[in-house]
């Protein structure tokens, strides 16, 4: 009766592969959810599940497995890039140099440890380069090392194969090493992760305090008859004016740019507290009156930017095209308030705070979109187009000096860099490079589960055999040291000397090892996607350095 079950691997190999993949993913996630003394494997449990399944003979067809593995990786890093892209440039300007110097330190220490271990134990540098690539979970580095090996006159097929075996033995712990290092640092310093997260987010918002309102009475006689737009230092203060009431009158009117002011007038100003204080000192004195209580036909509304035609346009351009009598008082983007100025360009999902009559507000909402449905719509066309562009970028060969093989960002670096750029652009004609948060999280988790499940299945087939063969355990131990030593040393330096926040440290360590699973673990441990910012900041440089380092290990130390 159950013969059809036994026949599935022969008659329906794709169905059998899907079943195995789903069982590995489900059992791995269940394994990762088990907590022992507050520690759990999390998403990395799927790696161990894959190793176990493969050891007992349950596996996928190699080409099918490779496709699923790489597709999962592309999906994971591309969605990470979309998430961190909008804030990436600001983060890079603020701390990019220090992060990249520390990441480069991890790479240099890894090379030094590899060379020292190879010399101590008499390991061929070709195998050492393979162990180095596996210990840092960097497949392009293995390819670069093998290409360099093939240029040497003393190289044979066995030597190239041994480098791949070194890679395979070191790879599983390479993925887990950063996770272990982060857990150790958290334990050593008795870190309160929620407190670290609050501190990190507060530092990001430094100088970006929430906006406030202030009613100001004009007392400066030099401003008599001066248009609102000509008030000194108004734009520099980041303050926007929305309502005006003449002295001695009861009517509240819209504060338009060409409206003149006179002593005795009341102005409603919106902006950061420091800016409001500077504005008040220039114009007059603070008044306890609230102009919003009796504004006549004026009202305020928050309007979502969801129409592709206005994405990328500046407020000045929109005002010229749609000269409605409205005042924008602020713009909210990713939870942060931004001051209004004519050159401010709109992004999809921005929230504009507008003041005006109901009719003009309705017309503005129609122009800007104001559709929650559009905000939550998953645009599959741009998702697949963006990933295709990312893969092309990752495949592009960069020639550096006299290296025997070109450098490539690979299927991890290319999609990451492309997604960061596209999310910054926001919109290209009718193409909107935006993915709703919930869809982003789902696709990200789905991608990393596919990737880790396939890595486990790939490594598990000959994992025990390789360990028991010759120097397998020695190679594994070398890989563990190459993974842990640089990460732990730089982590201690960053935390003890530079006082780096743990959230940044998580992203730095995962990025310096080009280790997506460690980033996924950091997200779960921190309860936030904020580690992605540091990860994306150091990833491109680290990828190039690791590829170059693997080649140098072969060219300078192999004979």
Coordinates of C-alpha atoms in Angstrom, one line a residue:
X1 CA 0.0 0.0 0.0
X2 CA 2.9 2.3 0.7
X3 CA 4.8 1.4 -2.5
X4 CA 4.0 4.8 -4.0
X5 CA 5.9 6.4 -1.1
X6 CA 9.0 4.4 -1.8
X7 CA 8.8 5.1 -5.5
X8 CA 8.7 8.9 -5.1
X9 CA 12.6 9.3 -5.3
X10 CA 12.6 7.4 -8.6
X11 CA 9.4 8.6 -10.3
X12 CA 9.2 12.2 -8.9
X13 CA 12.7 13.4 -7.9
X14 CA 11.7 17.1 -7.8
X15 CA 8.8 16.2 -5.4
X16 CA 11.2 14.2 -3.3
X17 CA 13.6 17.2 -3.2
X18 CA 10.9 19.6 -2.1
X19 CA 9.7 17.2 0.7
X20 CA 13.3 16.8 2.0
X21 CA 13.9 20.6 1.8
X22 CA 10.7 21.4 3.7
X23 CA 11.4 18.8 6.4
X24 CA 14.9 20.1 6.9
X25 CA 13.6 23.6 7.2
X26 CA 10.8 22.7 9.6
X27 CA 13.0 20.5 11.8
X28 CA 15.8 23.0 11.8
X29 CA 13.6 25.9 12.9
X30 CA 12.1 23.7 15.6
X31 CA 15.7 22.8 16.7
X32 CA 16.7 26.5 16.7
X33 CA 13.8 27.5 18.9
X34 CA 15.0 25.3 21.8
X35 CA 16.6 27.5 24.5
X36 CA 19.2 26.3 26.9
X37 CA 20.2 28.8 29.6
X38 CA 18.9 31.6 27.5
X39 CA 20.8 30.6 24.3
X40 CA 19.3 29.1 21.1
X41 CA 20.6 28.4 17.7
X42 CA 17.8 30.4 16.1
X43 CA 17.8 30.3 12.3
X44 CA 21.2 28.4 12.3
X45 CA 19.3 25.3 13.5
X46 CA 18.5 24.6 9.8
X47 CA 22.2 24.1 9.1
X48 CA 22.5 21.3 11.7
X49 CA 19.3 19.7 10.4
X50 CA 20.7 19.7 6.9
X51 CA 23.9 18.0 8.1
X52 CA 21.9 15.3 9.9
X53 CA 19.6 14.6 7.0
X54 CA 22.4 14.4 4.5
X55 CA 24.5 12.1 6.7
X56 CA 21.6 9.6 6.7
X57 CA 21.2 9.8 2.9
X58 CA 18.4 12.3 2.5
X59 CA 19.4 14.9 0.0
X60 CA 18.6 16.9 -3.1
X61 CA 19.8 16.6 -6.7
X62 CA 23.1 18.6 -6.7
X63 CA 22.1 21.2 -9.4
X64 CA 18.7 21.6 -7.8
X65 CA 20.2 22.1 -4.4
X66 CA 22.8 24.6 -5.7
X67 CA 20.0 26.7 -7.4
X68 CA 17.9 26.7 -4.2
X69 CA 20.9 27.6 -2.1
X70 CA 22.0 30.6 -4.2
X71 CA 18.5 31.8 -4.8
X72 CA 17.8 31.9 -1.1
X73 CA 21.0 33.9 -0.5
X74 CA 20.1 36.4 -3.3
X75 CA 16.6 36.8 -1.8
X76 CA 18.0 37.3 1.7
X77 CA 20.7 39.9 0.9
X78 CA 18.5 41.8 -1.6
X79 CA 15.8 42.4 0.9
X80 CA 18.4 43.4 3.5
X81 CA 19.6 46.0 1.0
X82 CA 16.1 47.4 0.4
X83 CA 15.7 47.7 4.2
X84 CA 18.9 49.5 5.0
X85 CA 19.2 51.5 1.8
X86 CA 17.3 54.7 2.8
X87 CA 19.5 55.3 5.9
X88 CA 22.7 53.8 4.5
X89 CA 24.4 57.0 3.2
X90 CA 23.9 58.9 6.5
X91 CA 25.3 56.0 8.5
X92 CA 28.3 55.7 6.2
X93 CA 29.1 59.4 6.5
X94 CA 28.7 59.2 10.3
X95 CA 30.8 56.1 11.1
X96 CA 31.7 54.3 7.8
X97 CA 35.5 54.9 8.2
X98 CA 35.8 53.4 11.7
X99 CA 33.6 50.5 10.8
X100 CA 35.5 49.6 7.7
X101 CA 38.9 50.0 9.4
X102 CA 37.8 47.5 12.1
X103 CA 36.4 45.1 9.4
X104 CA 39.7 45.3 7.5
X105 CA 41.4 44.5 10.8
X106 CA 39.3 41.3 11.1
X107 CA 40.5 40.3 7.6
X108 CA 44.2 41.0 8.2
X109 CA 44.1 39.1 11.5
X110 CA 42.4 36.2 9.7
X111 CA 45.2 36.0 7.1
X112 CA 47.9 36.3 9.8
X113 CA 46.3 33.5 11.8
X114 CA 46.0 31.3 8.7
X115 CA 49.6 31.8 7.7
X116 CA 50.8 31.1 11.3
X117 CA 48.8 27.9 11.6
X118 CA 49.9 26.6 8.2
X119 CA 53.5 27.1 9.1
X120 CA 53.1 25.5 12.6
X121 CA 51.3 22.4 11.3
X122 CA 53.0 22.1 7.9
X123 CA 49.7 22.6 6.0
X124 CA 49.9 23.4 2.3
X125 CA 49.0 27.1 1.6
X126 CA 46.4 25.9 -1.0
X127 CA 44.6 24.0 1.7
X128 CA 45.1 26.9 4.1
X129 CA 43.4 29.2 1.6
X130 CA 40.5 26.8 1.4
X131 CA 40.2 26.7 5.2
X132 CA 40.4 30.5 5.3
X133 CA 37.5 30.8 2.8
X134 CA 35.4 28.3 4.7
X135 CA 36.1 29.8 8.0
X136 CA 34.9 33.1 6.7
X137 CA 32.0 31.6 4.8
X138 CA 33.2 33.2 1.6
X139 CA 32.6 31.1 -1.5
X140 CA 34.0 33.6 -3.9
X141 CA 37.3 33.6 -1.9
X142 CA 37.5 29.8 -2.5
X143 CA 37.0 30.3 -6.2
X144 CA 39.7 33.0 -6.3
X145 CA 42.1 30.7 -4.4
X146 CA 41.5 27.8 -6.7
X147 CA 42.0 30.0 -9.7
X148 CA 45.3 31.2 -8.3
X149 CA 46.3 27.6 -7.5
X150 CA 45.8 26.6 -11.1
X151 CA 48.3 29.2 -12.3
X152 CA 51.1 27.6 -10.3
X153 CA 53.2 25.0 -12.2
X154 CA 53.3 22.6 -9.2
X155 CA 49.5 22.4 -8.9
X156 CA 47.6 19.2 -9.8
X157 CA 43.9 18.2 -9.6
X158 CA 44.3 16.7 -6.1
X159 CA 45.7 19.9 -4.7
X160 CA 42.8 21.9 -6.0
X161 CA 40.3 19.3 -4.6
X162 CA 42.0 19.4 -1.2
X163 CA 41.5 23.2 -1.0
X164 CA 37.7 22.5 -1.5
X165 CA 37.8 19.9 1.2
X166 CA 39.4 22.3 3.6
X167 CA 36.6 24.8 2.7
X168 CA 33.9 22.2 3.3
X169 CA 35.2 21.2 6.8
X170 CA 35.7 24.8 8.0
X171 CA 32.4 26.2 6.6
X172 CA 29.8 24.9 9.2
X173 CA 31.7 26.3 12.1
X174 CA 32.6 29.4 10.1
X175 CA 28.8 30.2 10.1
X176 CA 28.4 29.5 13.8
X177 CA 31.7 31.1 14.9
X178 CA 30.4 34.7 14.7
X179 CA 27.2 33.7 16.4
X180 CA 29.3 32.1 19.2
X181 CA 31.5 35.2 19.4
X182 CA 28.6 37.5 19.7
X183 CA 27.0 35.4 22.5
X184 CA 30.4 35.3 24.3
X185 CA 30.8 39.1 24.1
X186 CA 27.2 39.6 25.3
X187 CA 28.0 37.3 28.3
X188 CA 31.4 38.7 29.1
X189 CA 30.2 42.3 29.3
X190 CA 26.8 41.3 30.9
X191 CA 25.1 43.4 28.2
X192 CA 21.5 44.4 28.4
X193 CA 20.5 44.2 24.7
X194 CA 17.3 46.2 25.0
X195 CA 19.3 49.0 26.7
X196 CA 21.9 48.8 24.0
X197 CA 19.2 49.0 21.3
X198 CA 17.6 52.1 23.0
X199 CA 21.1 53.7 23.2
X200 CA 21.8 53.0 19.5
X201 CA 18.5 54.4 18.3
X202 CA 18.9 57.4 20.5
X203 CA 22.4 58.1 19.0
X204 CA 20.9 57.8 15.5
X205 CA 18.2 60.4 16.4
X206 CA 20.7 62.7 18.0
X207 CA 19.9 66.2 16.7
X208 CA 16.7 64.9 15.3
X209 CA 14.4 65.5 18.2
X210 CA 10.6 65.3 17.7
X211 CA 9.0 68.4 16.4
X212 CA 7.0 70.7 18.6
X213 CA 4.6 73.7 18.1
X214 CA 5.0 77.2 19.4
X215 CA 2.8 80.3 19.1
X216 CA 5.0 83.4 18.7
X217 CA 3.8 87.1 19.0
X218 CA 5.7 89.4 16.6
X219 CA 7.4 92.2 18.6
X220 CA 10.4 93.0 16.4
X221 CA 9.6 96.4 14.7
X222 CA 12.1 95.6 11.9
X223 CA 9.8 92.9 10.6
X224 CA 6.9 95.3 9.9
X225 CA 5.7 94.5 6.4
X226 CA 8.3 91.8 5.8
X227 CA 6.9 88.7 3.9
X228 CA 7.0 85.5 5.9
X229 CA 9.5 83.9 3.5
X230 CA 11.9 86.8 4.1
X231 CA 12.1 86.5 7.9
X232 CA 15.8 86.2 8.8
X233 CA 17.2 82.7 9.4
X234 CA 13.7 81.1 9.0
X235 CA 14.9 78.3 6.7
X236 CA 18.1 77.7 8.6
X237 CA 16.1 77.1 11.8
X238 CA 14.1 74.3 10.2
X239 CA 10.8 76.0 11.3
X240 CA 7.7 76.0 9.2
X241 CA 4.8 78.6 9.7
X242 CA 1.3 77.3 9.2
X243 CA -1.2 79.8 10.8
X244 CA -1.4 83.6 11.3
X245 CA -3.7 85.9 13.2
X246 CA -3.5 89.6 12.9
X247 CA -3.2 91.7 16.1
X248 CA -6.7 92.8 17.2
X249 CA -8.5 90.3 14.9
X250 CA -10.1 86.9 15.6
X251 CA -9.7 85.3 12.2
X252 CA -7.0 82.7 11.8
X253 CA -5.6 82.6 8.2
X254 CA -3.1 80.4 6.3
X255 CA 0.5 81.7 6.7
X256 CA 1.5 81.9 3.0
X257 CA 5.0 82.8 1.9
X258 CA 4.2 86.2 0.6
X259 CA 2.0 87.1 3.6
X260 CA 3.5 90.2 5.3
X261 CA 3.7 90.3 9.1
X262 CA 3.4 93.2 11.6
X263 CA 4.1 93.7 15.3
X264 CA 1.2 92.2 17.3
X265 CA 0.6 89.3 14.9
X266 CA 0.5 85.8 16.2
X267 CA 2.3 83.0 14.2
X268 CA 2.0 79.3 14.7
X269 CA 5.5 77.7 14.2
X270 CA 6.3 74.0 13.9
X271 CA 9.9 72.6 14.1
X272 CA 12.7 71.2 16.3
X273 CA 12.8 72.8 19.7
X274 CA 16.2 74.5 19.2
X275 CA 14.9 76.0 15.9
X276 CA 11.7 77.2 17.5
X277 CA 13.7 79.0 20.2
X278 CA 16.0 80.7 17.7
X279 CA 12.9 81.7 15.6
X280 CA 11.2 83.1 18.7
X281 CA 14.3 85.2 19.7
X282 CA 14.4 86.7 16.2
X283 CA 10.7 87.5 15.9
X284 CA 9.3 88.3 19.3
X285 CA 8.0 86.4 22.3
X286 CA 6.2 83.1 23.0
X287 CA 2.5 83.4 23.5
X288 CA 0.2 80.9 25.4
X289 CA -2.5 81.2 22.8
X290 CA -3.3 78.1 20.6
X291 CA -4.2 79.1 17.1
X292 CA -5.3 75.5 16.3
X293 CA -8.4 75.8 18.6
X294 CA -10.3 78.2 16.4
X295 CA -8.9 78.1 12.9
X296 CA -12.1 78.6 11.0
X297 CA -12.0 76.7 7.7
X298 CA -8.4 75.7 8.2
X299 CA -7.6 72.1 9.2
X300 CA -4.5 69.8 9.2
X301 CA -4.0 66.4 7.7
X302 CA -1.3 63.8 7.4
X303 CA -1.0 62.7 3.8
X304 CA 0.8 59.5 2.6
X305 CA 3.1 59.8 -0.5
X306 CA 2.0 56.7 -2.5
X307 CA 1.7 58.0 -6.1
X308 CA 4.7 57.0 -8.3
X309 CA 4.4 60.2 -10.4
X310 CA 5.4 62.4 -7.4
X311 CA 8.1 60.1 -5.9
X312 CA 11.5 61.8 -6.5
X313 CA 10.0 65.2 -7.1
X314 CA 10.9 68.1 -4.8
X315 CA 8.4 70.1 -2.8
X316 CA 9.3 73.2 -4.9
X317 CA 8.5 71.4 -8.1
X318 CA 5.2 70.1 -6.9
X319 CA 4.2 73.6 -5.6
X320 CA 4.9 75.1 -9.1
X321 CA 2.8 72.4 -10.8
X322 CA 0.0 72.3 -8.2
X323 CA -0.2 75.8 -6.6
X324 CA -2.7 74.9 -3.9
X325 CA -3.0 77.3 -0.9
X326 CA -1.5 74.9 1.6
X327 CA 1.4 74.9 4.1
X328 CA 3.5 71.8 4.7
X329 CA 4.8 71.9 8.3
X330 CA 7.0 68.8 8.4
X331 CA 7.7 65.4 6.7
X332 CA 7.9 62.1 8.6
X333 CA 10.2 59.5 7.1
X334 CA 11.0 56.1 8.7
X335 CA 9.7 57.5 12.0
X336 CA 11.8 60.7 11.9
X337 CA 10.5 64.2 11.5
X338 CA 12.3 66.2 8.7
X339 CA 12.1 70.0 8.3
X340 CA 10.4 71.4 5.1
X341 CA 12.5 73.1 2.4
X342 CA 11.9 73.5 -1.3
X343 CA 14.6 71.0 -2.4
X344 CA 13.3 68.2 -0.2
X345 CA 12.5 65.3 -2.5
X346 CA 9.7 62.9 -1.7
X347 CA 10.1 59.2 -1.2
X348 CA 7.4 56.5 -1.3
X349 CA 5.8 56.1 2.1
X350 CA 6.7 59.6 3.3
X351 CA 4.0 61.4 5.4
X352 CA 3.5 65.1 4.7
X353 CA 1.8 67.2 7.4
X354 CA -0.4 69.7 5.6
X355 CA -2.5 72.7 6.7
X356 CA -5.2 74.3 4.6
X357 CA -8.9 74.2 3.6
X358 CA -10.6 70.9 3.3
X359 CA -11.0 71.3 -0.5
X360 CA -7.3 72.0 -1.0
X361 CA -6.3 69.1 1.3
X362 CA -8.5 66.7 -0.6
X363 CA -6.9 67.8 -3.9
X364 CA -3.4 67.4 -2.4
X365 CA -4.2 63.9 -1.1
X366 CA -5.3 63.0 -4.7
X367 CA -2.0 64.3 -6.1
X368 CA 0.1 62.6 -3.5
X369 CA -1.8 59.3 -3.5
X370 CA -2.6 58.9 0.2
X371 CA -3.4 55.2 -0.3
X372 CA -2.6 52.6 2.5
X373 CA -3.5 49.9 -0.1
X374 CA -0.6 51.1 -2.3
X375 CA 1.7 51.2 0.6
X376 CA 1.1 47.5 1.4
X377 CA 1.1 46.3 -2.2
X378 CA 4.0 43.9 -3.1
X379 CA 5.3 44.8 -6.5
X380 CA 6.7 41.5 -7.8
X381 CA 7.9 43.0 -11.1
X382 CA 10.4 45.3 -9.5
X383 CA 11.4 42.6 -6.9
X384 CA 12.5 40.2 -9.6
X385 CA 14.0 42.9 -11.8
X386 CA 16.0 44.2 -8.9
X387 CA 17.3 40.8 -8.0
X388 CA 18.3 40.2 -11.7
X389 CA 20.2 43.5 -11.8
X390 CA 21.9 42.5 -8.5
X391 CA 23.0 39.2 -9.9
X392 CA 24.4 40.9 -13.0
X393 CA 26.4 43.3 -10.8
X394 CA 27.7 40.4 -8.7
X395 CA 28.9 38.6 -11.8
X396 CA 30.8 41.6 -13.3
X397 CA 34.6 41.0 -13.2
X398 CA 36.8 43.6 -11.8
X399 CA 40.5 43.4 -12.8
X400 CA 42.9 44.4 -10.1
X401 CA 46.6 44.7 -10.8
X402 CA 48.2 41.5 -12.0
X403 CA 45.9 39.1 -10.1
X404 CA 45.4 35.9 -12.0
X405 CA 41.6 36.0 -11.6
X406 CA 39.2 38.9 -11.6
X407 CA 37.4 40.1 -8.5
X408 CA 33.6 39.7 -8.3
X409 CA 31.1 40.8 -5.7
X410 CA 29.3 37.5 -6.1
X411 CA 25.7 36.5 -5.5
X412 CA 25.8 38.0 -2.0
X413 CA 27.6 41.3 -2.7
X414 CA 26.0 42.3 -6.0
X415 CA 22.3 42.1 -4.9
X416 CA 23.1 43.8 -1.6
X417 CA 24.8 46.8 -3.3
X418 CA 22.1 47.0 -6.0
X419 CA 19.3 47.0 -3.5
X420 CA 20.9 49.8 -1.5
X421 CA 21.2 51.9 -4.6
X422 CA 17.7 51.2 -5.9
X423 CA 16.1 51.9 -2.5
X424 CA 17.9 55.2 -2.4
X425 CA 16.6 56.1 -5.9
X426 CA 13.1 55.1 -4.9
X427 CA 11.5 55.2 -8.3
X428 CA 12.6 54.8 -11.9
X429 CA 9.8 55.9 -14.2
X430 CA 6.8 53.6 -13.4
X431 CA 9.1 51.2 -11.5
X432 CA 8.9 51.6 -7.7
X433 CA 11.8 50.0 -5.8
X434 CA 9.8 49.5 -2.6
X435 CA 8.9 46.4 -0.6
X436 CA 6.4 46.6 2.3
X437 CA 8.0 45.8 5.7
X438 CA 6.0 42.6 6.3
X439 CA 6.7 41.2 2.9
X440 CA 10.4 42.1 3.3
X441 CA 10.6 40.3 6.6
X442 CA 8.9 37.2 5.2
X443 CA 11.1 37.0 2.1
X444 CA 14.2 37.6 4.2
X445 CA 13.5 34.8 6.6
X446 CA 12.4 32.5 3.7
X447 CA 15.6 33.2 1.8
X448 CA 18.0 32.5 4.7
X449 CA 16.2 29.3 5.6
X450 CA 16.5 28.0 2.1
X451 CA 20.2 28.9 2.0
X452 CA 21.1 27.3 5.3
X453 CA 19.1 24.2 4.7
X454 CA 21.0 23.6 1.4
X455 CA 24.4 24.4 2.9
X456 CA 23.7 21.8 5.6
X457 CA 22.6 19.2 3.0
X458 CA 25.6 20.0 0.8
X459 CA 28.2 19.7 3.6
X460 CA 26.6 16.8 5.4
X461 CA 27.1 14.1 2.7
X462 CA 30.8 13.7 3.3
X463 CA 31.2 15.8 6.5
X464 CA 31.9 12.9 8.9
X465 CA 34.0 11.1 6.2
X466 CA 36.2 14.2 5.7
X467 CA 36.6 14.7 9.4
X468 CA 37.8 11.1 9.9
X469 CA 40.1 11.2 6.9
X470 CA 43.7 12.2 7.6
X471 CA 43.9 15.7 9.0
X472 CA 40.2 16.5 8.9
X473 CA 39.9 17.3 12.6
X474 CA 43.0 19.4 12.4
X475 CA 41.6 21.4 9.5
X476 CA 38.4 21.9 11.4
X477 CA 40.2 23.1 14.5
X478 CA 42.3 25.5 12.3
X479 CA 39.1 26.8 10.8
X480 CA 37.6 27.4 14.2
X481 CA 40.6 29.4 15.3
X482 CA 40.6 31.4 12.0
X483 CA 37.0 32.2 12.6
X484 CA 37.0 33.0 16.3
X485 CA 40.4 34.7 17.0
X486 CA 40.0 37.8 14.7
X487 CA 36.4 38.3 15.6
X488 CA 36.9 38.0 19.3
X489 CA 40.0 40.3 19.3
X490 CA 38.4 43.0 17.2
X491 CA 35.1 42.7 19.3
X492 CA 37.0 43.3 22.5
X493 CA 38.9 46.2 21.0
X494 CA 35.7 47.8 19.6
X495 CA 33.9 47.4 22.9
X496 CA 36.6 48.1 25.5
X497 CA 38.6 50.8 23.8
X498 CA 36.2 52.4 21.3
X499 CA 33.0 51.8 23.4
X500 CA 31.1 50.6 20.4
X501 CA 27.4 49.9 20.9
X502 CA 26.6 46.2 20.8
X503 CA 24.0 46.7 17.9
X504 CA 26.7 48.1 15.7
X505 CA 29.2 45.5 16.9
X506 CA 26.8 42.7 15.7
X507 CA 26.5 44.1 12.2
X508 CA 30.2 44.8 12.0
X509 CA 31.2 41.2 13.0
X510 CA 28.6 39.6 10.7
X511 CA 29.7 41.9 7.8
X512 CA 33.4 41.4 8.4
X513 CA 32.9 37.6 8.0
X514 CA 30.5 38.1 5.1
X515 CA 28.1 35.9 7.1
X516 CA 24.4 36.3 6.4
X517 CA 23.3 33.7 9.0
X518 CA 25.2 35.6 11.7
X519 CA 23.2 38.8 10.6
X520 CA 19.9 36.9 10.9
X521 CA 21.0 35.7 14.4
X522 CA 21.9 39.3 15.3
X523 CA 18.4 40.4 14.2
X524 CA 16.8 37.8 16.4
X525 CA 19.0 38.5 19.4
X526 CA 18.6 42.3 19.2
X527 CA 15.0 42.2 18.3
X528 CA 15.7 44.7 15.6
X529 CA 17.0 45.0 12.0
X530 CA 19.4 47.8 13.0
X531 CA 22.5 45.6 12.8
X532 CA 22.0 45.5 9.1
X533 CA 23.2 49.1 8.8
X534 CA 26.8 48.3 10.0
X535 CA 26.7 45.0 8.0
X536 CA 25.9 46.8 4.8
X537 CA 28.5 49.5 5.5
X538 CA 31.4 47.0 5.7
X539 CA 30.3 44.2 3.4
X540 CA 31.6 45.6 0.0
X541 CA 35.1 46.3 1.3
X542 CA 35.3 43.1 3.2
X543 CA 34.2 41.0 0.2
X544 CA 36.9 42.5 -2.0
X545 CA 39.6 42.1 0.8
X546 CA 38.7 38.5 1.4
X547 CA 38.9 37.5 -2.3
X548 CA 42.2 39.3 -2.6
X549 CA 43.5 37.7 0.6
X550 CA 42.7 34.2 -0.5
X551 CA 44.6 34.8 -3.7
X552 CA 47.6 36.3 -1.9
X553 CA 47.7 33.3 0.5
X554 CA 48.2 31.1 -2.6
X555 CA 50.5 33.3 -4.6
X556 CA 52.9 34.3 -1.7
X557 CA 52.9 31.2 0.5
X558 CA 52.3 28.2 -1.8
X559 CA 55.1 26.6 -3.7

